[in-house]
Amino acid sequence: MSDIKLRRSHNLPHDKARLAAEKMARRLKKEFDLDYEWDGDVLVFERSGVNGELTVAPKHVEMEVK
């Protein structure tokens, strides 16, 4: 199984960064039938064949996909 790990800086206020992550998750749910839920500031997502987490921190986001 392949792993993807990304870390990117951002300059958004924390609430706007979370909102951007939520918007992305809604789009992925619609386009790829991806399920997701928030666990604090961690967006946990999955669908058949893929799962991962997107952590929204004050100055960066980290994503790990398996």
PDB file of N, CA, C and O in Angstrom:
ATOM      1  N   MET A   1       0.841  -1.179   0.000  1.00  0.00           N
ATOM      2  CA  MET A   1       0.000   0.000   0.000  1.00  0.00           C
ATOM      3  C   MET A   1       0.888   1.245   0.000  1.00  0.00           C
ATOM      4  O   MET A   1       1.856   1.328   0.736  1.00  0.00           O
ATOM      5  N   SER A   2       0.577   2.215  -0.816  1.00  0.00           N
ATOM      6  CA  SER A   2       1.352   3.445  -0.906  1.00  0.00           C
ATOM      7  C   SER A   2       0.910   4.451   0.143  1.00  0.00           C
ATOM      8  O   SER A   2      -0.262   4.496   0.511  1.00  0.00           O
ATOM      9  N   ASP A   3       1.844   5.251   0.613  1.00  0.00           N
ATOM     10  CA  ASP A   3       1.559   6.336   1.545  1.00  0.00           C
ATOM     11  C   ASP A   3       1.931   7.657   0.895  1.00  0.00           C
ATOM     12  O   ASP A   3       2.944   7.746   0.202  1.00  0.00           O
ATOM     13  N   ILE A   4       1.133   8.659   1.148  1.00  0.00           N
ATOM     14  CA  ILE A   4       1.425  10.016   0.699  1.00  0.00           C
ATOM     15  C   ILE A   4       1.395  10.901   1.938  1.00  0.00           C
ATOM     16  O   ILE A   4       0.429  10.860   2.703  1.00  0.00           O
ATOM     17  N   LYS A   5       2.436  11.693   2.132  1.00  0.00           N
ATOM     18  CA  LYS A   5       2.506  12.626   3.258  1.00  0.00           C
ATOM     19  C   LYS A   5       2.882  13.993   2.711  1.00  0.00           C
ATOM     20  O   LYS A   5       3.866  14.133   1.982  1.00  0.00           O
ATOM     21  N   LEU A   6       2.076  14.986   3.071  1.00  0.00           N
ATOM     22  CA  LEU A   6       2.307  16.355   2.623  1.00  0.00           C
ATOM     23  C   LEU A   6       2.218  17.306   3.800  1.00  0.00           C
ATOM     24  O   LEU A   6       1.417  17.096   4.722  1.00  0.00           O
ATOM     25  N   ARG A   7       2.999  18.366   3.753  1.00  0.00           N
ATOM     26  CA  ARG A   7       2.899  19.447   4.737  1.00  0.00           C
ATOM     27  C   ARG A   7       3.063  20.746   3.964  1.00  0.00           C
ATOM     28  O   ARG A   7       4.031  20.917   3.225  1.00  0.00           O
ATOM     29  N   ARG A   8       2.100  21.637   4.129  1.00  0.00           N
ATOM     30  CA  ARG A   8       2.131  22.918   3.430  1.00  0.00           C
ATOM     31  C   ARG A   8       1.830  24.046   4.410  1.00  0.00           C
ATOM     32  O   ARG A   8       0.919  23.940   5.233  1.00  0.00           O
ATOM     33  N   SER A   9       2.566  25.121   4.284  1.00  0.00           N
ATOM     34  CA  SER A   9       2.320  26.321   5.086  1.00  0.00           C
ATOM     35  C   SER A   9       1.127  27.072   4.515  1.00  0.00           C
ATOM     36  O   SER A   9       0.820  26.975   3.326  1.00  0.00           O
ATOM     37  N   HIS A  10       0.462  27.832   5.384  1.00  0.00           N
ATOM     38  CA  HIS A  10      -0.607  28.719   4.931  1.00  0.00           C
ATOM     39  C   HIS A  10      -0.600  29.978   5.784  1.00  0.00           C
ATOM     40  O   HIS A  10      -0.018  30.005   6.865  1.00  0.00           O
ATOM     41  N   ASN A  11      -1.241  31.005   5.264  1.00  0.00           N
ATOM     42  CA  ASN A  11      -1.323  32.287   5.967  1.00  0.00           C
ATOM     43  C   ASN A  11      -2.748  32.627   6.367  1.00  0.00           C
ATOM     44  O   ASN A  11      -3.038  33.773   6.695  1.00  0.00           O
ATOM     45  N   LEU A  12      -3.633  31.653   6.326  1.00  0.00           N
ATOM     46  CA  LEU A  12      -5.037  31.897   6.650  1.00  0.00           C
ATOM     47  C   LEU A  12      -5.262  31.902   8.158  1.00  0.00           C
ATOM     48  O   LEU A  12      -4.572  31.178   8.887  1.00  0.00           O
ATOM     49  N   PRO A  13      -6.257  32.670   8.614  1.00  0.00           N
ATOM     50  CA  PRO A  13      -6.672  32.498  10.004  1.00  0.00           C
ATOM     51  C   PRO A  13      -7.155  31.052  10.183  1.00  0.00           C
ATOM     52  O   PRO A  13      -7.645  30.426   9.230  1.00  0.00           O
ATOM     53  N   HIS A  14      -7.020  30.534  11.374  1.00  0.00           N
ATOM     54  CA  HIS A  14      -7.323  29.120  11.617  1.00  0.00           C
ATOM     55  C   HIS A  14      -8.745  28.740  11.172  1.00  0.00           C
ATOM     56  O   HIS A  14      -8.941  27.703  10.540  1.00  0.00           O
ATOM     57  N   ASP A  15      -9.721  29.578  11.479  1.00  0.00           N
ATOM     58  CA  ASP A  15     -11.101  29.248  11.103  1.00  0.00           C
ATOM     59  C   ASP A  15     -11.284  29.206   9.587  1.00  0.00           C
ATOM     60  O   ASP A  15     -12.017  28.373   9.068  1.00  0.00           O
ATOM     61  N   LYS A  16     -10.597  30.065   8.863  1.00  0.00           N
ATOM     62  CA  LYS A  16     -10.701  30.048   7.403  1.00  0.00           C
ATOM     63  C   LYS A  16      -9.969  28.845   6.809  1.00  0.00           C
ATOM     64  O   LYS A  16     -10.403  28.296   5.800  1.00  0.00           O
ATOM     65  N   ALA A  17      -8.890  28.427   7.429  1.00  0.00           N
ATOM     66  CA  ALA A  17      -8.188  27.227   6.966  1.00  0.00           C
ATOM     67  C   ALA A  17      -9.077  25.999   7.157  1.00  0.00           C
ATOM     68  O   ALA A  17      -9.150  25.134   6.287  1.00  0.00           O
ATOM     69  N   ARG A  18      -9.767  25.918   8.294  1.00  0.00           N
ATOM     70  CA  ARG A  18     -10.700  24.806   8.524  1.00  0.00           C
ATOM     71  C   ARG A  18     -11.843  24.843   7.519  1.00  0.00           C
ATOM     72  O   ARG A  18     -12.267  23.813   7.007  1.00  0.00           O
ATOM     73  N   LEU A  19     -12.344  26.024   7.241  1.00  0.00           N
ATOM     74  CA  LEU A  19     -13.432  26.170   6.271  1.00  0.00           C
ATOM     75  C   LEU A  19     -12.977  25.725   4.881  1.00  0.00           C
ATOM     76  O   LEU A  19     -13.735  25.055   4.162  1.00  0.00           O
ATOM     77  N   ALA A  20     -11.757  26.054   4.497  1.00  0.00           N
ATOM     78  CA  ALA A  20     -11.231  25.614   3.199  1.00  0.00           C
ATOM     79  C   ALA A  20     -11.116  24.092   3.152  1.00  0.00           C
ATOM     80  O   ALA A  20     -11.433  23.469   2.134  1.00  0.00           O
ATOM     81  N   ALA A  21     -10.688  23.484   4.256  1.00  0.00           N
ATOM     82  CA  ALA A  21     -10.598  22.019   4.326  1.00  0.00           C
ATOM     83  C   ALA A  21     -11.987  21.394   4.225  1.00  0.00           C
ATOM     84  O   ALA A  21     -12.175  20.387   3.530  1.00  0.00           O
ATOM     85  N   GLU A  22     -12.957  21.977   4.883  1.00  0.00           N
ATOM     86  CA  GLU A  22     -14.336  21.478   4.831  1.00  0.00           C
ATOM     87  C   GLU A  22     -14.879  21.571   3.403  1.00  0.00           C
ATOM     88  O   GLU A  22     -15.522  20.638   2.910  1.00  0.00           O
ATOM     89  N   LYS A  23     -14.610  22.684   2.742  1.00  0.00           N
ATOM     90  CA  LYS A  23     -15.071  22.870   1.365  1.00  0.00           C
ATOM     91  C   LYS A  23     -14.462  21.803   0.452  1.00  0.00           C
ATOM     92  O   LYS A  23     -15.149  21.220  -0.387  1.00  0.00           O
ATOM     93  N   MET A  24     -13.165  21.548   0.627  1.00  0.00           N
ATOM     94  CA  MET A  24     -12.496  20.523  -0.162  1.00  0.00           C
ATOM     95  C   MET A  24     -13.117  19.152   0.102  1.00  0.00           C
ATOM     96  O   MET A  24     -13.375  18.384  -0.818  1.00  0.00           O
ATOM     97  N   ALA A  25     -13.379  18.845   1.375  1.00  0.00           N
ATOM     98  CA  ALA A  25     -13.951  17.542   1.736  1.00  0.00           C
ATOM     99  C   ALA A  25     -15.344  17.366   1.125  1.00  0.00           C
ATOM    100  O   ALA A  25     -15.681  16.283   0.648  1.00  0.00           O
ATOM    101  N   ARG A  26     -16.145  18.413   1.137  1.00  0.00           N
ATOM    102  CA  ARG A  26     -17.484  18.327   0.529  1.00  0.00           C
ATOM    103  C   ARG A  26     -17.386  18.034  -0.966  1.00  0.00           C
ATOM    104  O   ARG A  26     -18.162  17.248  -1.505  1.00  0.00           O
ATOM    105  N   ARG A  27     -16.432  18.683  -1.616  1.00  0.00           N
ATOM    106  CA  ARG A  27     -16.244  18.459  -3.058  1.00  0.00           C
ATOM    107  C   ARG A  27     -15.802  17.022  -3.326  1.00  0.00           C
ATOM    108  O   ARG A  27     -16.307  16.367  -4.243  1.00  0.00           O
ATOM    109  N   LEU A  28     -14.866  16.523  -2.521  1.00  0.00           N
ATOM    110  CA  LEU A  28     -14.405  15.143  -2.696  1.00  0.00           C
ATOM    111  C   LEU A  28     -15.510  14.136  -2.403  1.00  0.00           C
ATOM    112  O   LEU A  28     -15.601  13.102  -3.052  1.00  0.00           O
ATOM    113  N   LYS A  29     -16.364  14.450  -1.428  1.00  0.00           N
ATOM    114  CA  LYS A  29     -17.503  13.571  -1.130  1.00  0.00           C
ATOM    115  C   LYS A  29     -18.428  13.487  -2.334  1.00  0.00           C
ATOM    116  O   LYS A  29     -18.855  12.409  -2.729  1.00  0.00           O
ATOM    117  N   LYS A  30     -18.704  14.639  -2.926  1.00  0.00           N
ATOM    118  CA  LYS A  30     -19.607  14.688  -4.080  1.00  0.00           C
ATOM    119  C   LYS A  30     -19.000  13.985  -5.293  1.00  0.00           C
ATOM    120  O   LYS A  30     -19.677  13.203  -5.964  1.00  0.00           O
ATOM    121  N   GLU A  31     -17.724  14.254  -5.571  1.00  0.00           N
ATOM    122  CA  GLU A  31     -17.102  13.726  -6.781  1.00  0.00           C
ATOM    123  C   GLU A  31     -16.651  12.271  -6.660  1.00  0.00           C
ATOM    124  O   GLU A  31     -16.657  11.538  -7.643  1.00  0.00           O
ATOM    125  N   PHE A  32     -16.226  11.859  -5.456  1.00  0.00           N
ATOM    126  CA  PHE A  32     -15.612  10.539  -5.306  1.00  0.00           C
ATOM    127  C   PHE A  32     -16.251   9.674  -4.228  1.00  0.00           C
ATOM    128  O   PHE A  32     -15.693   8.643  -3.859  1.00  0.00           O
ATOM    129  N   ASP A  33     -17.409  10.106  -3.697  1.00  0.00           N
ATOM    130  CA  ASP A  33     -18.109   9.349  -2.662  1.00  0.00           C
ATOM    131  C   ASP A  33     -17.216   9.101  -1.440  1.00  0.00           C
ATOM    132  O   ASP A  33     -17.207   8.022  -0.866  1.00  0.00           O
ATOM    133  N   LEU A  34     -16.467  10.104  -1.066  1.00  0.00           N
ATOM    134  CA  LEU A  34     -15.546  10.031   0.058  1.00  0.00           C
ATOM    135  C   LEU A  34     -16.288  10.427   1.339  1.00  0.00           C
ATOM    136  O   LEU A  34     -16.953  11.455   1.375  1.00  0.00           O
ATOM    137  N   ASP A  35     -16.210   9.604   2.371  1.00  0.00           N
ATOM    138  CA  ASP A  35     -16.806   9.940   3.669  1.00  0.00           C
ATOM    139  C   ASP A  35     -15.772  10.655   4.525  1.00  0.00           C
ATOM    140  O   ASP A  35     -14.580  10.368   4.435  1.00  0.00           O
ATOM    141  N   TYR A  36     -16.242  11.570   5.359  1.00  0.00           N
ATOM    142  CA  TYR A  36     -15.317  12.285   6.238  1.00  0.00           C
ATOM    143  C   TYR A  36     -16.023  12.733   7.507  1.00  0.00           C
ATOM    144  O   TYR A  36     -17.243  12.809   7.563  1.00  0.00           O
ATOM    145  N   GLU A  37     -15.199  13.017   8.516  1.00  0.00           N
ATOM    146  CA  GLU A  37     -15.698  13.597   9.763  1.00  0.00           C
ATOM    147  C   GLU A  37     -14.545  14.326  10.439  1.00  0.00           C
ATOM    148  O   GLU A  37     -13.375  14.024  10.198  1.00  0.00           O
ATOM    149  N   TRP A  38     -14.887  15.291  11.259  1.00  0.00           N
ATOM    150  CA  TRP A  38     -13.891  16.038  12.008  1.00  0.00           C
ATOM    151  C   TRP A  38     -13.662  15.385  13.363  1.00  0.00           C
ATOM    152  O   TRP A  38     -14.602  14.960  14.023  1.00  0.00           O
ATOM    153  N   ASP A  39     -12.412  15.343  13.775  1.00  0.00           N
ATOM    154  CA  ASP A  39     -12.016  14.943  15.123  1.00  0.00           C
ATOM    155  C   ASP A  39     -11.126  16.074  15.628  1.00  0.00           C
ATOM    156  O   ASP A  39      -9.914  16.068  15.394  1.00  0.00           O
ATOM    157  N   GLY A  40     -11.739  17.079  16.233  1.00  0.00           N
ATOM    158  CA  GLY A  40     -11.000  18.293  16.600  1.00  0.00           C
ATOM    159  C   GLY A  40     -10.606  19.028  15.339  1.00  0.00           C
ATOM    160  O   GLY A  40     -11.450  19.361  14.510  1.00  0.00           O
ATOM    161  N   ASP A  41      -9.316  19.261  15.163  1.00  0.00           N
ATOM    162  CA  ASP A  41      -8.811  19.937  13.967  1.00  0.00           C
ATOM    163  C   ASP A  41      -8.283  18.949  12.933  1.00  0.00           C
ATOM    164  O   ASP A  41      -7.514  19.317  12.049  1.00  0.00           O
ATOM    165  N   VAL A  42      -8.686  17.700  13.048  1.00  0.00           N
ATOM    166  CA  VAL A  42      -8.249  16.663  12.109  1.00  0.00           C
ATOM    167  C   VAL A  42      -9.452  16.197  11.300  1.00  0.00           C
ATOM    168  O   VAL A  42     -10.454  15.744  11.851  1.00  0.00           O
ATOM    169  N   LEU A  43      -9.343  16.323  10.002  1.00  0.00           N
ATOM    170  CA  LEU A  43     -10.369  15.854   9.080  1.00  0.00           C
ATOM    171  C   LEU A  43      -9.993  14.425   8.689  1.00  0.00           C
ATOM    172  O   LEU A  43      -8.967  14.208   8.044  1.00  0.00           O
ATOM    173  N   VAL A  44     -10.793  13.467   9.127  1.00  0.00           N
ATOM    174  CA  VAL A  44     -10.541  12.053   8.854  1.00  0.00           C
ATOM    175  C   VAL A  44     -11.416  11.657   7.674  1.00  0.00           C
ATOM    176  O   VAL A  44     -12.620  11.906   7.692  1.00  0.00           O
ATOM    177  N   PHE A  45     -10.820  11.055   6.654  1.00  0.00           N
ATOM    178  CA  PHE A  45     -11.595  10.707   5.458  1.00  0.00           C
ATOM    179  C   PHE A  45     -11.284   9.292   5.003  1.00  0.00           C
ATOM    180  O   PHE A  45     -10.223   8.747   5.293  1.00  0.00           O
ATOM    181  N   GLU A  46     -12.271   8.708   4.290  1.00  0.00           N
ATOM    182  CA  GLU A  46     -12.060   7.378   3.737  1.00  0.00           C
ATOM    183  C   GLU A  46     -13.086   7.063   2.665  1.00  0.00           C
ATOM    184  O   GLU A  46     -14.140   7.676   2.602  1.00  0.00           O
ATOM    185  N   ARG A  47     -12.735   6.114   1.863  1.00  0.00           N
ATOM    186  CA  ARG A  47     -13.605   5.482   0.881  1.00  0.00           C
ATOM    187  C   ARG A  47     -12.921   4.180   0.521  1.00  0.00           C
ATOM    188  O   ARG A  47     -11.800   3.922   0.960  1.00  0.00           O
ATOM    189  N   SER A  48     -13.542   3.384  -0.248  1.00  0.00           N
ATOM    190  CA  SER A  48     -12.944   2.113  -0.622  1.00  0.00           C
ATOM    191  C   SER A  48     -11.582   2.341  -1.264  1.00  0.00           C
ATOM    192  O   SER A  48     -11.457   3.077  -2.244  1.00  0.00           O
ATOM    193  N   GLY A  49     -10.545   1.756  -0.694  1.00  0.00           N
ATOM    194  CA  GLY A  49      -9.211   1.843  -1.261  1.00  0.00           C
ATOM    195  C   GLY A  49      -8.357   3.002  -0.791  1.00  0.00           C
ATOM    196  O   GLY A  49      -7.180   3.070  -1.119  1.00  0.00           O
ATOM    197  N   VAL A  50      -8.915   3.925  -0.021  1.00  0.00           N
ATOM    198  CA  VAL A  50      -8.128   5.077   0.443  1.00  0.00           C
ATOM    199  C   VAL A  50      -8.659   5.558   1.788  1.00  0.00           C
ATOM    200  O   VAL A  50      -9.860   5.533   2.048  1.00  0.00           O
ATOM    201  N   ASN A  51      -7.738   5.976   2.655  1.00  0.00           N
ATOM    202  CA  ASN A  51      -8.121   6.632   3.902  1.00  0.00           C
ATOM    203  C   ASN A  51      -6.994   7.563   4.301  1.00  0.00           C
ATOM    204  O   ASN A  51      -5.860   7.434   3.837  1.00  0.00           O
ATOM    205  N   GLY A  52      -7.319   8.527   5.143  1.00  0.00           N
ATOM    206  CA  GLY A  52      -6.288   9.463   5.559  1.00  0.00           C
ATOM    207  C   GLY A  52      -6.803  10.512   6.505  1.00  0.00           C
ATOM    208  O   GLY A  52      -7.951  10.474   6.959  1.00  0.00           O
ATOM    209  N   GLU A  53      -5.916  11.444   6.797  1.00  0.00           N
ATOM    210  CA  GLU A  53      -6.215  12.539   7.709  1.00  0.00           C
ATOM    211  C   GLU A  53      -5.609  13.824   7.170  1.00  0.00           C
ATOM    212  O   GLU A  53      -4.518  13.817   6.606  1.00  0.00           O
ATOM    213  N   LEU A  54      -6.328  14.912   7.403  1.00  0.00           N
ATOM    214  CA  LEU A  54      -5.825  16.245   7.103  1.00  0.00           C
ATOM    215  C   LEU A  54      -5.871  17.027   8.398  1.00  0.00           C
ATOM    216  O   LEU A  54      -6.952  17.266   8.941  1.00  0.00           O
ATOM    217  N   THR A  55      -4.713  17.395   8.914  1.00  0.00           N
ATOM    218  CA  THR A  55      -4.625  18.160  10.155  1.00  0.00           C
ATOM    219  C   THR A  55      -4.476  19.633   9.819  1.00  0.00           C
ATOM    220  O   THR A  55      -3.570  20.015   9.068  1.00  0.00           O
ATOM    221  N   VAL A  56      -5.371  20.450  10.377  1.00  0.00           N
ATOM    222  CA  VAL A  56      -5.329  21.890  10.160  1.00  0.00           C
ATOM    223  C   VAL A  56      -4.696  22.529  11.390  1.00  0.00           C
ATOM    224  O   VAL A  56      -5.281  22.532  12.468  1.00  0.00           O
ATOM    225  N   ALA A  57      -3.493  23.035  11.223  1.00  0.00           N
ATOM    226  CA  ALA A  57      -2.773  23.723  12.298  1.00  0.00           C
ATOM    227  C   ALA A  57      -2.782  25.227  12.002  1.00  0.00           C
ATOM    228  O   ALA A  57      -3.105  25.644  10.887  1.00  0.00           O
ATOM    229  N   PRO A  58      -2.432  26.052  12.977  1.00  0.00           N
ATOM    230  CA  PRO A  58      -2.505  27.505  12.768  1.00  0.00           C
ATOM    231  C   PRO A  58      -1.684  28.033  11.586  1.00  0.00           C
ATOM    232  O   PRO A  58      -2.113  28.972  10.924  1.00  0.00           O
ATOM    233  N   LYS A  59      -0.555  27.442  11.278  1.00  0.00           N
ATOM    234  CA  LYS A  59       0.296  27.962  10.195  1.00  0.00           C
ATOM    235  C   LYS A  59       0.589  26.958   9.091  1.00  0.00           C
ATOM    236  O   LYS A  59       1.342  27.238   8.173  1.00  0.00           O
ATOM    237  N   HIS A  60       0.032  25.743   9.204  1.00  0.00           N
ATOM    238  CA  HIS A  60       0.269  24.734   8.175  1.00  0.00           C
ATOM    239  C   HIS A  60      -0.839  23.693   8.193  1.00  0.00           C
ATOM    240  O   HIS A  60      -1.624  23.632   9.132  1.00  0.00           O
ATOM    241  N   VAL A  61      -0.889  22.904   7.134  1.00  0.00           N
ATOM    242  CA  VAL A  61      -1.750  21.719   7.081  1.00  0.00           C
ATOM    243  C   VAL A  61      -0.853  20.534   6.778  1.00  0.00           C
ATOM    244  O   VAL A  61       0.164  20.659   6.095  1.00  0.00           O
ATOM    245  N   GLU A  62      -1.224  19.391   7.341  1.00  0.00           N
ATOM    246  CA  GLU A  62      -0.516  18.144   7.073  1.00  0.00           C
ATOM    247  C   GLU A  62      -1.530  17.110   6.613  1.00  0.00           C
ATOM    248  O   GLU A  62      -2.602  17.008   7.209  1.00  0.00           O
ATOM    249  N   MET A  63      -1.190  16.388   5.574  1.00  0.00           N
ATOM    250  CA  MET A  63      -2.081  15.344   5.088  1.00  0.00           C
ATOM    251  C   MET A  63      -1.312  14.044   4.965  1.00  0.00           C
ATOM    252  O   MET A  63      -0.178  14.029   4.494  1.00  0.00           O
ATOM    253  N   GLU A  64      -1.950  12.991   5.412  1.00  0.00           N
ATOM    254  CA  GLU A  64      -1.408  11.649   5.256  1.00  0.00           C
ATOM    255  C   GLU A  64      -2.499  10.793   4.631  1.00  0.00           C
ATOM    256  O   GLU A  64      -3.615  10.729   5.147  1.00  0.00           O
ATOM    257  N   VAL A  65      -2.164  10.140   3.520  1.00  0.00           N
ATOM    258  CA  VAL A  65      -3.125   9.321   2.780  1.00  0.00           C
ATOM    259  C   VAL A  65      -2.533   7.938   2.585  1.00  0.00           C
ATOM    260  O   VAL A  65      -1.356   7.799   2.270  1.00  0.00           O
ATOM    261  N   LYS A  66      -3.346   6.924   2.794  1.00  0.00           N
ATOM    262  CA  LYS A  66      -2.920   5.535   2.568  1.00  0.00           C
ATOM    263  C   LYS A  66      -3.889   4.881   1.615  1.00  0.00           C
ATOM    264  O   LYS A  66      -5.053   5.137   1.610  1.00  0.00           O
TER     265      LYS A  66
END
